[in-house]
XYZ file of C-alpha atoms in Angstrom:
777
model
C -13.064 97.599 -22.382
C -16.371 95.948 -21.373
C -17.206 92.466 -20.066
C -18.378 91.416 -23.514
C -14.866 92.154 -24.769
C -13.148 89.851 -22.288
C -15.673 87.035 -21.561
C -16.463 84.291 -24.038
C -19.922 82.737 -23.549
C -19.752 80.231 -26.441
C -20.562 76.629 -25.475
C -19.355 74.686 -28.512
C -18.542 71.018 -27.951
C -15.225 70.242 -29.638
C -15.118 66.452 -29.997
C -11.621 66.462 -31.450
C -10.293 68.442 -28.505
C -12.060 66.195 -25.991
C -10.660 63.134 -27.752
C -7.138 64.538 -27.625
C -7.533 65.097 -23.885
C -8.771 61.558 -23.383
C -5.918 60.217 -25.498
C -3.411 61.726 -23.083
C -4.479 59.178 -20.484
C -4.131 56.127 -22.737
C -1.646 54.576 -20.306
C -4.444 54.062 -17.748
C -6.003 51.309 -19.868
C -3.017 48.908 -19.929
C -2.249 49.799 -16.290
C -5.757 49.012 -15.055
C -5.969 45.969 -17.323
C -2.716 44.585 -15.934
C -3.785 45.229 -12.340
C -7.201 43.640 -12.900
C -5.671 40.566 -14.570
C -3.218 40.109 -11.697
C -6.053 40.578 -9.205
C -8.304 38.124 -11.048
C -5.563 35.491 -11.233
C -4.860 35.939 -7.524
C -8.545 35.654 -6.647
C -8.853 32.582 -8.874
C -5.926 30.914 -7.169
C -7.020 31.799 -3.626
C -10.744 31.036 -4.008
C -11.785 27.625 -2.707
C -13.256 25.696 -5.685
C -16.958 24.944 -5.239
C -18.920 22.502 -7.395
C -22.639 22.168 -7.990
C -23.611 18.510 -7.494
C -27.123 17.226 -8.129
C -29.274 14.107 -8.259
C -32.672 13.639 -9.877
C -35.696 12.012 -8.232
C -39.121 11.024 -9.453
C -41.535 12.249 -6.772
C -45.071 10.839 -6.740
C -47.756 13.511 -6.957
C -50.446 11.180 -5.555
C -51.220 8.922 -8.535
C -49.042 6.026 -7.407
C -50.981 4.144 -4.724
C -49.957 1.396 -2.370
C -51.058 -2.189 -2.711
C -54.414 -3.469 -1.494
C -54.845 -6.242 1.087
C -57.379 -9.023 0.718
C -59.246 -10.915 -1.930
C -62.399 -10.530 -3.893
C -63.722 -9.096 -7.088
C -64.864 -5.830 -5.585
C -61.612 -3.990 -6.185
C -60.994 -5.301 -9.627
C -57.417 -5.990 -8.615
C -57.870 -8.655 -6.006
C -57.863 -6.404 -2.928
C -60.418 -5.508 -0.351
C -62.781 -2.722 -1.327
C -61.427 0.796 -1.003
C -58.424 -0.127 1.156
C -54.959 1.001 0.069
C -51.756 0.353 1.966
C -49.894 3.606 2.548
C -52.505 5.911 1.070
C -51.631 8.781 -1.230
C -48.325 10.648 -1.027
C -48.531 14.405 -1.482
C -45.603 15.805 -3.476
C -45.208 18.933 -1.368
C -45.169 16.859 1.817
C -42.474 14.591 0.451
C -40.316 17.575 -0.500
C -40.635 18.845 3.062
C -39.650 15.427 4.389
C -36.702 15.267 1.979
C -35.157 18.472 3.363
C -36.226 17.956 6.964
C -33.811 18.051 9.883
C -34.505 14.403 10.787
C -33.875 13.052 7.302
C -30.598 14.959 6.892
C -29.524 13.908 10.359
C -30.184 10.228 9.519
C -28.215 10.585 6.270
C -25.214 12.173 8.001
C -25.194 9.470 10.681
C -24.754 6.885 7.928
C -21.794 8.789 6.453
C -18.290 9.277 7.794
C -18.536 13.065 8.054
C -17.612 13.345 11.723
C -14.057 14.474 10.941
C -13.088 16.734 8.035
C -9.559 16.471 6.606
C -7.750 19.280 4.792
C -4.518 19.692 2.844
C -2.825 23.078 2.724
C -1.655 24.257 -0.689
C 0.327 27.251 -1.883
C -2.716 29.495 -2.190
C -5.562 27.745 -0.375
C -6.651 24.784 1.728
C -8.848 22.042 0.221
C -10.866 19.300 1.905
C -9.508 15.893 0.876
C -12.276 13.633 2.330
C -11.347 10.063 1.328
C -7.822 10.915 0.143
C -6.384 11.698 3.556
C -3.171 9.739 4.303
C -4.257 9.368 7.943
C -7.410 8.823 9.951
C -8.430 10.262 13.317
C -9.930 7.812 15.808
C -11.796 9.780 18.469
C -12.135 8.723 22.067
C -15.866 9.329 22.475
C -15.716 8.597 26.199
C -13.619 11.707 26.722
C -14.634 15.337 26.283
C -16.230 15.937 22.893
C -14.213 18.301 20.732
C -16.095 20.178 18.049
C -15.147 22.850 15.529
C -11.499 22.984 16.639
C -8.867 22.900 13.916
C -5.779 20.736 14.459
C -2.719 21.223 12.237
C -0.403 18.349 11.349
C 3.069 18.786 9.847
C 4.784 15.491 9.143
C 8.425 15.160 10.113
C 8.666 11.614 8.769
C 6.258 8.924 7.721
C 5.590 7.968 11.313
C 6.240 11.194 13.227
C 4.452 14.528 13.006
C 4.070 17.845 14.800
C 0.602 18.618 16.169
C -0.622 22.179 16.818
C -4.042 23.540 17.733
C -5.451 26.506 15.829
C -5.813 29.531 18.083
C -3.462 28.128 20.728
C 0.052 29.307 19.939
C 1.478 27.661 23.040
C 0.403 24.101 22.171
C 2.910 22.207 20.033
C 3.721 18.539 20.384
C 5.580 15.833 18.483
C 3.522 12.665 18.125
C 3.583 9.312 16.375
C 1.015 7.110 14.694
C -1.057 4.881 16.986
C -0.092 7.031 19.967
C -3.082 8.110 22.040
C -3.007 11.888 22.339
C -4.735 12.930 25.529
C -4.988 16.538 26.620
C -7.522 18.526 28.644
C -10.468 18.874 26.320
C -9.656 16.217 23.705
C -8.405 12.687 23.232
C -7.794 10.844 19.966
C -5.424 8.587 18.053
C -4.073 9.169 14.556
C -3.475 6.100 12.412
C -2.087 5.828 8.858
C -4.654 5.155 6.181
C -2.295 2.823 4.295
C 1.194 1.500 4.850
C 1.903 1.555 1.130
C 1.907 5.366 0.842
C 5.279 6.798 -0.005
C 6.948 8.854 2.719
C 7.122 11.887 0.418
C 3.323 12.074 0.340
C 3.369 12.622 4.083
C 6.357 14.901 4.533
C 5.689 17.107 1.523
C 2.236 18.159 2.694
C 0.795 20.141 5.550
C -2.527 18.794 6.798
C -5.251 19.681 9.259
C -8.472 18.168 10.537
C -11.585 19.328 12.348
C -14.151 17.448 14.406
C -17.609 18.514 13.256
C -20.748 19.142 15.261
C -23.609 16.987 13.983
C -26.168 19.701 14.615
C -24.176 22.335 12.767
C -23.587 19.963 9.863
C -27.330 19.266 9.612
C -28.161 22.968 9.642
C -25.423 23.678 7.094
C -26.605 21.031 4.631
C -30.220 22.011 5.203
C -29.343 25.552 4.146
C -27.323 24.359 1.114
C -29.924 22.023 -0.408
C -31.728 23.435 -3.435
C -34.722 21.718 -5.059
C -35.925 22.591 -8.546
C -38.443 21.010 -10.892
C -37.059 19.848 -14.214
C -40.175 21.349 -15.815
C -43.652 22.273 -14.673
C -45.358 19.308 -16.338
C -43.109 16.593 -14.874
C -42.849 15.426 -11.265
C -39.086 14.917 -11.529
C -37.042 17.182 -9.287
C -33.358 17.991 -9.132
C -31.817 18.090 -5.656
C -28.496 19.941 -5.609
C -25.883 21.293 -3.227
C -22.688 23.324 -3.629
C -19.692 21.539 -2.123
C -15.927 21.915 -2.176
C -15.222 18.172 -2.348
C -17.086 16.425 -5.158
C -16.895 12.914 -3.668
C -18.296 14.135 -0.365
C -21.192 15.907 -2.041
C -21.976 12.865 -4.206
C -22.058 10.553 -1.174
C -24.338 12.874 0.751
C -26.873 13.338 -2.057
C -26.968 9.631 -2.916
C -27.551 8.720 0.720
C -30.227 11.378 1.167
C -31.993 10.297 -2.050
C -31.963 6.629 -1.026
C -33.372 7.519 2.385
C -36.167 9.434 0.672
C -37.013 6.330 -1.346
C -36.881 4.117 1.742
C -39.018 6.516 3.751
C -42.037 6.287 1.454
C -41.697 2.504 1.176
C -41.436 2.094 4.956
C -44.562 4.210 5.420
C -46.484 1.955 3.044
C -45.172 -1.290 4.556
C -46.041 -0.228 8.089
C -49.759 -1.092 7.691
C -48.958 -4.452 6.146
C -46.504 -5.236 8.944
C -49.101 -4.317 11.584
C -51.666 -6.563 9.857
C -49.273 -9.518 9.658
C -48.326 -9.124 13.330
C -52.005 -9.058 14.363
C -52.851 -12.169 12.321
C -49.828 -14.085 13.648
C -50.901 -13.358 17.238
C -54.385 -14.742 16.449
C -52.908 -17.788 14.752
C -51.061 -18.820 17.906
C -54.344 -19.472 19.798
C -56.139 -20.949 16.787
C -53.342 -23.461 16.117
C -53.477 -24.665 19.740
C -57.291 -24.993 19.616
C -57.090 -26.839 16.282
C -54.550 -29.356 17.664
C -56.752 -30.042 20.716
C -59.910 -30.423 18.608
C -58.161 -32.748 16.176
C -56.855 -34.986 19.005
C -60.320 -35.148 20.694
C -61.948 -36.143 17.379
C -59.402 -38.904 16.750
C -59.713 -40.263 20.300
C -63.544 -40.357 20.126
C -63.529 -42.218 16.818
C -60.965 -44.688 18.123
C -62.837 -45.501 21.348
C -66.315 -45.631 19.836
C -65.308 -47.126 16.498
C -67.346 -44.466 14.706
C -65.729 -42.941 11.629
C -68.505 -40.662 10.356
C -72.009 -39.426 11.055
C -75.166 -40.295 9.174
C -76.476 -38.455 6.155
C -78.910 -36.512 8.356
C -76.090 -35.617 10.743
C -73.906 -34.415 7.854
C -76.647 -32.111 6.630
C -77.064 -30.690 10.138
C -73.290 -30.246 10.396
C -73.183 -28.436 7.029
C -75.969 -26.069 8.040
C -74.447 -25.578 11.450
C -71.014 -24.926 9.941
C -72.377 -22.252 7.624
C -74.140 -20.536 10.505
C -71.067 -20.801 12.717
C -68.881 -19.267 9.985
C -71.335 -16.409 9.614
C -71.462 -15.971 13.390
C -67.640 -16.049 13.635
C -67.357 -13.348 10.965
C -69.918 -11.230 12.816
C -68.046 -11.700 16.106
C -64.793 -10.717 14.449
C -66.419 -7.561 13.107
C -67.808 -6.756 16.539
C -64.348 -7.243 18.024
C -62.899 -4.875 15.448
C -65.603 -2.271 16.093
C -64.951 -2.394 19.820
C -61.175 -2.282 19.162
C -61.657 0.739 16.909
C -63.700 2.673 19.500
C -61.267 1.857 22.336
C -58.291 2.771 20.139
C -59.671 6.163 19.119
C -60.961 7.027 22.593
C -57.540 6.211 24.027
C -56.125 8.837 21.622
C -53.398 6.486 20.375
C -51.254 7.038 17.269
C -53.365 6.685 14.139
C -50.324 5.354 12.268
C -50.683 1.954 14.024
C -54.464 1.706 13.499
C -55.522 -1.522 11.741
C -57.583 -0.996 8.613
C -61.109 -2.537 8.362
C -60.013 -4.999 5.690
C -57.869 -6.833 8.234
C -61.019 -8.158 9.965
C -63.043 -8.493 6.771
C -65.108 -5.412 7.472
C -66.734 -4.247 4.277
C -68.216 -0.855 5.131
C -67.526 1.831 2.471
C -68.412 4.761 4.723
C -66.227 3.544 7.583
C -63.388 2.732 5.215
C -63.618 6.202 3.670
C -63.493 7.875 7.084
C -60.448 5.872 8.199
C -58.661 6.554 4.896
C -59.299 10.275 5.343
C -58.002 10.024 8.915
C -54.805 8.330 7.689
C -54.277 11.086 5.091
C -54.622 13.829 7.701
C -52.266 11.962 10.000
C -49.679 11.728 7.190
C -49.914 15.500 6.602
C -49.424 16.143 10.301
C -46.387 13.854 10.384
C -44.862 15.663 7.408
C -45.230 19.059 9.086
C -43.699 17.729 12.289
C -40.454 16.989 10.415
C -39.568 20.634 9.959
C -41.634 22.457 12.554
C -40.941 22.088 16.256
C -43.224 24.983 17.147
C -47.008 24.961 16.791
C -47.715 25.643 13.133
C -51.069 27.275 12.130
C -51.658 24.512 9.595
C -50.872 21.930 12.285
C -53.637 23.386 14.477
C -56.091 23.112 11.586
C -55.121 19.494 10.931
C -55.454 18.610 14.645
C -58.982 20.007 14.710
C -59.914 18.020 11.597
C -58.431 14.819 13.070
C -60.379 15.187 16.336
C -63.583 15.921 14.458
C -63.020 12.908 12.190
C -62.343 10.631 15.184
C -65.677 11.636 16.762
C -67.464 10.916 13.499
C -65.845 7.462 13.249
C -66.781 6.625 16.867
C -70.428 7.640 16.355
C -70.655 5.745 13.069
C -69.052 2.656 14.644
C -71.517 2.651 17.588
C -74.395 2.676 15.092
C -72.822 -0.244 13.169
C -72.390 -2.194 16.438
C -76.141 -1.937 17.158
C -76.982 -3.327 13.714
C -74.391 -6.094 14.003
C -75.759 -7.226 17.414
C -79.151 -7.815 15.799
C -77.504 -9.973 13.131
C -75.657 -11.954 15.822
C -78.882 -12.522 17.768
C -80.583 -13.898 14.649
C -77.703 -16.289 13.995
C -77.856 -17.527 17.610
C -81.567 -18.312 17.271
C -80.969 -20.304 14.076
C -78.184 -22.245 15.776
C -80.554 -23.068 18.662
C -83.004 -24.579 16.194
C -80.237 -26.805 14.758
C -79.327 -27.888 18.288
C -82.850 -29.258 18.828
C -82.487 -31.314 15.635
C -79.160 -32.653 16.857
C -80.757 -33.887 20.122
C -83.030 -36.222 18.106
C -79.976 -38.155 16.794
C -78.514 -41.201 18.631
C -76.309 -40.384 21.657
C -73.027 -41.452 20.078
C -73.782 -39.605 16.865
C -74.722 -36.489 18.849
C -71.358 -36.517 20.619
C -69.452 -37.135 17.378
C -71.389 -34.390 15.665
C -70.536 -31.896 18.416
C -66.822 -32.772 18.354
C -66.656 -32.646 14.558
C -68.494 -29.284 14.492
C -65.956 -27.806 16.885
C -63.033 -29.202 14.878
C -64.345 -27.890 11.532
C -65.118 -24.482 13.064
C -61.533 -24.147 14.389
C -60.126 -25.467 11.117
C -62.162 -22.892 9.170
C -60.871 -20.056 11.367
C -57.281 -21.289 10.856
C -57.760 -21.424 7.061
C -59.312 -17.933 7.073
C -56.422 -16.394 9.039
C -53.778 -18.093 6.893
C -55.409 -16.711 3.758
C -55.421 -13.243 5.274
C -51.756 -13.552 6.239
C -50.838 -14.610 2.701
C -52.734 -11.617 1.294
C -50.861 -9.223 3.600
C -47.471 -10.715 2.667
C -48.285 -10.392 -1.023
C -49.401 -6.794 -0.544
C -46.173 -5.965 1.309
C -44.085 -7.563 -1.418
C -45.998 -5.660 -4.102
C -45.516 -2.229 -2.480
C -43.450 0.267 -4.470
C -41.861 3.461 -3.129
C -43.406 6.766 -4.166
C -39.957 8.157 -4.961
C -37.468 6.786 -7.454
C -33.872 7.748 -8.152
C -33.757 8.674 -11.825
C -30.139 9.825 -11.877
C -27.497 9.378 -9.204
C -25.543 12.383 -7.974
C -22.981 13.799 -10.381
C -21.021 17.083 -10.493
C -22.688 19.503 -12.900
C -20.352 22.490 -13.045
C -17.845 24.548 -11.097
C -19.585 27.374 -9.262
C -16.535 29.100 -7.811
C -14.209 30.464 -8.923
C -16.367 31.594 -11.843
C -14.232 32.074 -14.960
C -16.976 33.956 -16.790
C -17.439 36.348 -13.912
C -13.669 36.816 -13.666
C -13.524 37.757 -17.352
C -16.396 40.209 -16.865
C -14.686 41.727 -13.826
C -11.398 42.047 -15.717
C -13.230 43.691 -18.616
C -15.041 46.115 -16.337
C -11.973 46.975 -14.275
C -9.676 47.085 -17.280
C -11.920 49.127 -19.577
C -14.829 50.655 -17.715
C -12.959 51.802 -14.613
C -10.186 53.659 -16.470
C -12.863 55.206 -18.694
C -14.615 56.393 -15.553
C -11.354 57.762 -14.178
C -10.626 59.540 -17.456
C -14.156 60.947 -17.452
C -13.525 62.353 -13.976
C -10.141 63.712 -15.014
C -11.409 65.266 -18.245
C -15.024 66.290 -17.733
C -15.027 67.103 -14.035
C -11.621 68.752 -14.117
C -12.065 72.528 -13.527
C -8.471 73.547 -14.225
C -7.146 75.588 -17.147
C -4.919 73.369 -19.271
C -4.267 74.950 -22.614
C -4.963 77.746 -25.038
C -8.323 76.247 -25.994
C -9.492 76.354 -22.385
C -8.592 80.031 -22.243
C -10.367 80.764 -25.490
C -13.517 79.073 -24.152
C -13.487 81.446 -21.154
C -12.117 84.792 -22.368
C -11.522 86.856 -25.490
C -8.382 88.427 -24.043
C -5.285 88.037 -26.239
C -2.758 85.382 -25.271
C 0.565 87.135 -24.749
C 2.565 83.941 -24.581
C 2.946 80.412 -23.222
C 5.691 79.696 -20.672
C 7.113 76.153 -20.689
C 7.126 74.162 -17.498
C 10.481 73.587 -15.818
C 11.602 71.858 -12.662
C 12.719 74.022 -9.776
C 16.501 74.492 -9.622
C 18.903 76.525 -7.536
C 18.959 79.187 -10.265
C 15.288 80.222 -10.670
C 16.020 82.685 -13.504
C 16.837 80.103 -16.158
C 16.912 82.563 -19.050
C 20.231 83.922 -17.699
C 22.145 80.633 -17.891
C 20.140 79.215 -20.810
C 19.650 82.119 -23.223
C 18.809 79.778 -26.121
C 16.308 77.643 -24.221
C 12.613 77.442 -24.966
C 11.940 79.278 -21.724
C 14.102 82.263 -22.796
C 12.430 82.291 -26.202
C 8.999 82.329 -24.546
C 9.832 85.478 -22.569
C 11.439 87.070 -25.642
C 8.160 86.426 -27.439
C 6.218 88.174 -24.665
C 8.725 91.048 -24.733
C 8.226 91.395 -28.461
C 4.426 91.284 -28.131
C 4.555 94.064 -25.556
C 6.088 96.265 -28.245
C 2.645 96.577 -29.801
C 1.466 98.393 -26.656
C 4.446 100.774 -26.556
C 4.002 104.432 -27.411
C 6.743 106.901 -28.394
C 7.308 107.972 -24.792
C 10.741 107.124 -23.399
C 9.611 104.757 -20.636
C 7.037 101.998 -20.243
C 5.478 100.253 -17.252
C 4.159 96.683 -17.290
C 2.050 95.107 -14.529
C 2.042 91.361 -13.910
C -0.723 89.832 -11.765
C -2.673 86.569 -11.403
C -6.045 85.284 -10.283
C -4.937 83.382 -7.166
C -1.573 82.793 -5.452
C 0.735 80.132 -6.858
C 0.196 80.775 -10.566
C 3.747 82.092 -11.114
C 3.174 85.830 -11.504
C 6.365 86.730 -9.566
C 8.340 84.180 -11.588
C 7.050 85.650 -14.871
C 7.637 89.238 -13.739
C 11.253 88.488 -12.718
C 12.131 86.686 -15.963
C 10.401 89.327 -18.068
C 12.427 92.066 -16.355
C 15.640 90.097 -16.990
C 14.642 89.751 -20.656
C 14.256 93.562 -20.991
C 17.541 94.118 -19.175
C 19.320 91.799 -21.628
C 18.344 94.316 -24.359
C 20.430 96.901 -22.469
C 17.288 98.740 -21.457
C 17.498 100.267 -18.015
C 14.931 98.116 -16.205
C 13.448 98.218 -12.709
C 11.628 95.251 -11.169
C 9.292 96.429 -8.403
C 7.796 94.055 -5.791
C 4.408 95.592 -5.061
C 2.916 92.495 -3.417
C 3.059 94.105 0.033
C 0.958 91.387 1.698
C 2.898 88.252 0.739
C 6.124 89.296 -0.980
C 8.043 86.581 -2.839
C 10.243 88.524 -5.287
C 13.326 88.282 -3.074
C 13.256 84.461 -3.419
C 14.484 84.837 -7.018
C 17.499 86.950 -6.089
C 19.411 85.195 -3.342
C 22.520 87.426 -3.651
C 20.788 90.646 -2.549
C 19.079 91.763 0.630
C 15.347 92.454 0.850
C 14.960 94.059 4.263
C 13.945 97.443 2.837
C 11.806 98.430 -0.103
C 8.423 99.841 -1.182
C 6.855 99.456 2.254
C 9.634 101.500 3.830
C 9.050 104.260 1.262
C 5.481 104.756 2.503
C 6.772 105.045 6.071
C 9.497 107.572 5.204
C 9.070 109.031 1.662
C 12.025 111.366 2.125
C 14.458 108.539 2.701
C 16.407 107.230 -0.309
C 14.846 104.202 -2.071
C 16.608 100.907 -1.368
C 17.164 100.106 -5.058
C 19.633 97.255 -5.537
C 21.648 96.042 -8.492
C 20.180 92.963 -10.165
C 21.825 89.796 -11.419
C 22.404 91.245 -14.897
C 23.572 94.592 -16.103
C 20.835 97.235 -16.587
C 18.517 95.493 -14.052
C 17.642 97.148 -10.738
C 15.450 95.721 -7.985
C 13.039 97.336 -5.576
C 11.649 94.749 -3.170
C 8.472 95.021 -1.114
C 10.381 95.522 2.126
C 8.301 96.335 5.174
C 4.830 94.699 5.228
C 2.359 97.431 6.278
C -1.021 96.578 7.884
C -2.976 98.683 5.331
C -1.462 98.187 1.828
C -4.578 99.301 -0.092
C -4.767 102.633 1.727
C -1.062 103.291 1.170
C -1.192 102.472 -2.541
C -4.185 104.764 -3.062
C -2.321 107.676 -1.425
C -0.550 110.453 -3.413
C 2.774 108.937 -2.356
C 2.332 106.317 -5.066
C 1.958 109.012 -7.735
C 5.161 110.628 -6.564
C 6.976 107.276 -6.512
C 6.088 106.338 -10.071
C 6.728 109.868 -11.335
C 10.226 109.599 -9.931
C 10.870 106.053 -11.201
C 9.660 106.707 -14.742
C 12.220 109.524 -15.036
C 15.070 107.130 -14.249
C 14.062 103.846 -16.003
C 13.074 102.874 -19.508
C 11.123 99.769 -18.393
C 9.354 99.178 -15.080
C 7.925 95.707 -14.343
C 5.476 95.574 -11.408
C 4.874 92.339 -9.467
C 1.358 92.951 -8.064
C -0.944 90.901 -5.748
C -3.571 88.423 -7.130
C -6.762 89.964 -8.509
C -9.282 87.670 -6.812
C -8.063 88.319 -3.274
C -7.333 92.046 -2.849
C -7.900 95.333 -4.669
C -4.235 96.444 -4.625
C -3.715 95.538 -8.277
C -6.621 97.694 -9.462
C -5.026 100.696 -7.728
C -1.757 100.119 -9.646
C -3.329 99.698 -13.100
C -3.349 103.421 -13.812
C 0.457 103.512 -13.663
C 0.964 100.702 -16.214
C 0.942 100.738 -19.996
C 0.096 97.035 -20.330
C -1.334 94.513 -17.870
C -0.654 90.785 -17.933
C -2.772 88.145 -16.134
C -0.778 84.955 -15.408
C -2.754 81.703 -15.640
C -1.032 78.452 -14.708
C -1.547 75.162 -16.517
C -3.440 72.521 -14.467
C -3.579 74.866 -11.484
C -5.853 77.837 -12.126
C -9.545 76.938 -11.572
C -11.768 77.951 -14.456
C -14.425 79.111 -12.007
C -11.946 81.435 -10.243
C -10.747 82.834 -13.575
C -14.327 83.446 -14.755
C -15.228 85.095 -11.462
C -12.237 87.428 -11.710
C -12.999 88.365 -15.326
C -16.611 89.150 -14.407
C -15.403 91.857 -12.037
C -16.225 95.343 -13.406
C -12.810 96.664 -12.374
C -11.112 93.955 -14.472
C -13.242 94.879 -17.455
C -11.994 98.456 -17.166
C -8.320 97.448 -17.248
C -6.655 98.736 -20.422
C -4.357 96.581 -22.559
C -5.090 93.426 -20.538
C -3.649 90.163 -21.870
C -3.009 86.629 -20.599
C 0.176 84.634 -20.031
C -0.229 80.831 -19.838
C 2.439 79.538 -17.461
C 3.770 76.026 -16.819
C 2.853 74.469 -20.149
C 4.170 70.874 -20.516
C 5.925 71.242 -23.884
C 8.080 68.406 -25.163
C 11.805 68.974 -25.307
C 12.841 70.852 -28.404
C 9.409 72.236 -29.264
C 10.550 75.838 -29.018
C 13.973 75.005 -30.448
C 12.431 73.296 -33.454
C 10.024 76.147 -33.979
C 12.698 78.795 -33.890
C 15.439 76.734 -35.504
C 17.605 76.430 -32.382
C 17.838 72.668 -32.158
C 21.599 72.596 -32.627
C 23.379 73.087 -29.333
C 20.043 73.375 -27.541
C 19.888 72.605 -23.828
C 16.763 72.821 -21.698
C 16.267 71.231 -18.294
C 12.833 69.655 -18.073
């Protein structure tokens, strides 16, 4: 027999067979599905619910300007040329401000988030925010307690037990309005309402925690998400994920309102500075106007002069025009000097007064100051979120310093030009003074007093007009941001029902499929006849049903009509095809590896032959690890084949078996060199002697894959049987054994499939023995 006669190299994929194997594990699907559903329900119940809450804001991208200050037709809208209160608002800067540490800190200070309240449920603990039946009043003069959890279990409506998380030793009974003072904390707990039913207190277990403002700011700063509604619009959606919906709504509404107020306050700041400056000037002007008015009235009363002559009125008119021009020039000079001193003192640009406040109409200077205000706004926006020196901040600082130097140089040049204008006005006023000296003495004095009064009155009127313009501009200012939609809960984020369904589907269907794939496709064990046929062409002598181990290991004796007995009868019958006409026959039973049941099969096969009244001998030739004696508890196994090799002349220790016509020859002594002993002539003499006395000899030999003892015994046998065990024998080990040249040379080699999981009655139904059938599974 060659290797081609025993090995099967066909690689046909039998879908039907694979499907039948998969179908055996159908119970894994409902099992995994049930486990995954229970797990999903548990996770759903124990997961703290989280909600996505959002508000929508309209953020200016720079097109919405502040209001102008002043009068005139130059702006087309009644304002001074080129001057805008508040400047442009950059959208990116405003988004940075919106999520800055300072803004969130201001919002949290306006909210009552200092203490968080929780109610413990069956599965989880939820924050109750405004629905707490009690309120904690902290003693801020004592030690500040932060991030410590206090548990409250109400005994009655007025009495409760207080414990501190992490401190098993602290437990105290307290009452409402009682000041609780301990090392490290001090507070008082008061009821939120006297109308709450006592059951609402006693039935619940509560806790509270004092929060750290800094940690809250950092937490909300990390939770805020900003998204554009679409790329074309400047409307953004500001959202957070929060356990308590009311708390999240309050926070977002407050933060959004502060964002609106921030841009409006920035715009109003210039108008407020202008109004304050004008009101300070008005204080002195009003006093001067009152004095001038009283002097004019007193002079007219004492001198009985009510008005000047026509010539004097013309001089006064000319003088008044020149004085107004001179006053405007002086005011501009004052502003120029103020601007240089302000910039050289390196003061905050935010408080710098714009040129329009003093009536300065210089487009280049106005443009430079507007650019300086824009850079200052960018720097302020970066300072909200960056405490360290930012590279962009360094760039902006350099641009601001360069721009300041340019403004100072430009202003010094303007001052030189303005001084020339002032000198010319002074010369023209001197000429009018000479004309005044030609008038009568009384008229000269009246003219001088009236000139001073009208000059002061003109300055007062001018400042009042400027103040009115600033107030109107402040009232007309609009914030760059606008709340389009107040905060509302959008959806539940956790627990996610959709994700739970997906997880249940994956765990309930995919995971068992993966397990079945591992069990079916990665399994390397021999399971059935088809597995054998895919490996070898050797004939299948028979399939032995699986049975549980019992005290009587030779079940075919007590259960002669069982499926197990029928299986061995079938093997016995099949062996008849290998029998010749000689009076005795020898059968060898081996296996690939230990544990496949070769000794069990050999013992039961020998019993089956003995039940036919054939004189049978069962020989234990596994001299390395004998196990045959385990199947015959009523006999001794101290001597046997091994002792024969030590003393061939001594009588063989052949013992009577459990049934008539069955004799036993155990392995006996375990020699150190079994292979050498078996290959000696003593073995020939032993089998020559045994074959003269017995009709059937069944040899229990060692496994093929481990030792060569079996190959030495093959020449004494008429038929050889290789035991393969269901779900135990590795296919790789079986293939490796069959590839051995010595195995290929074994004559009359067949296979026995042991431990097959047949259903009860399979053999009985097949053979017609269902009636009275008994088989222990």
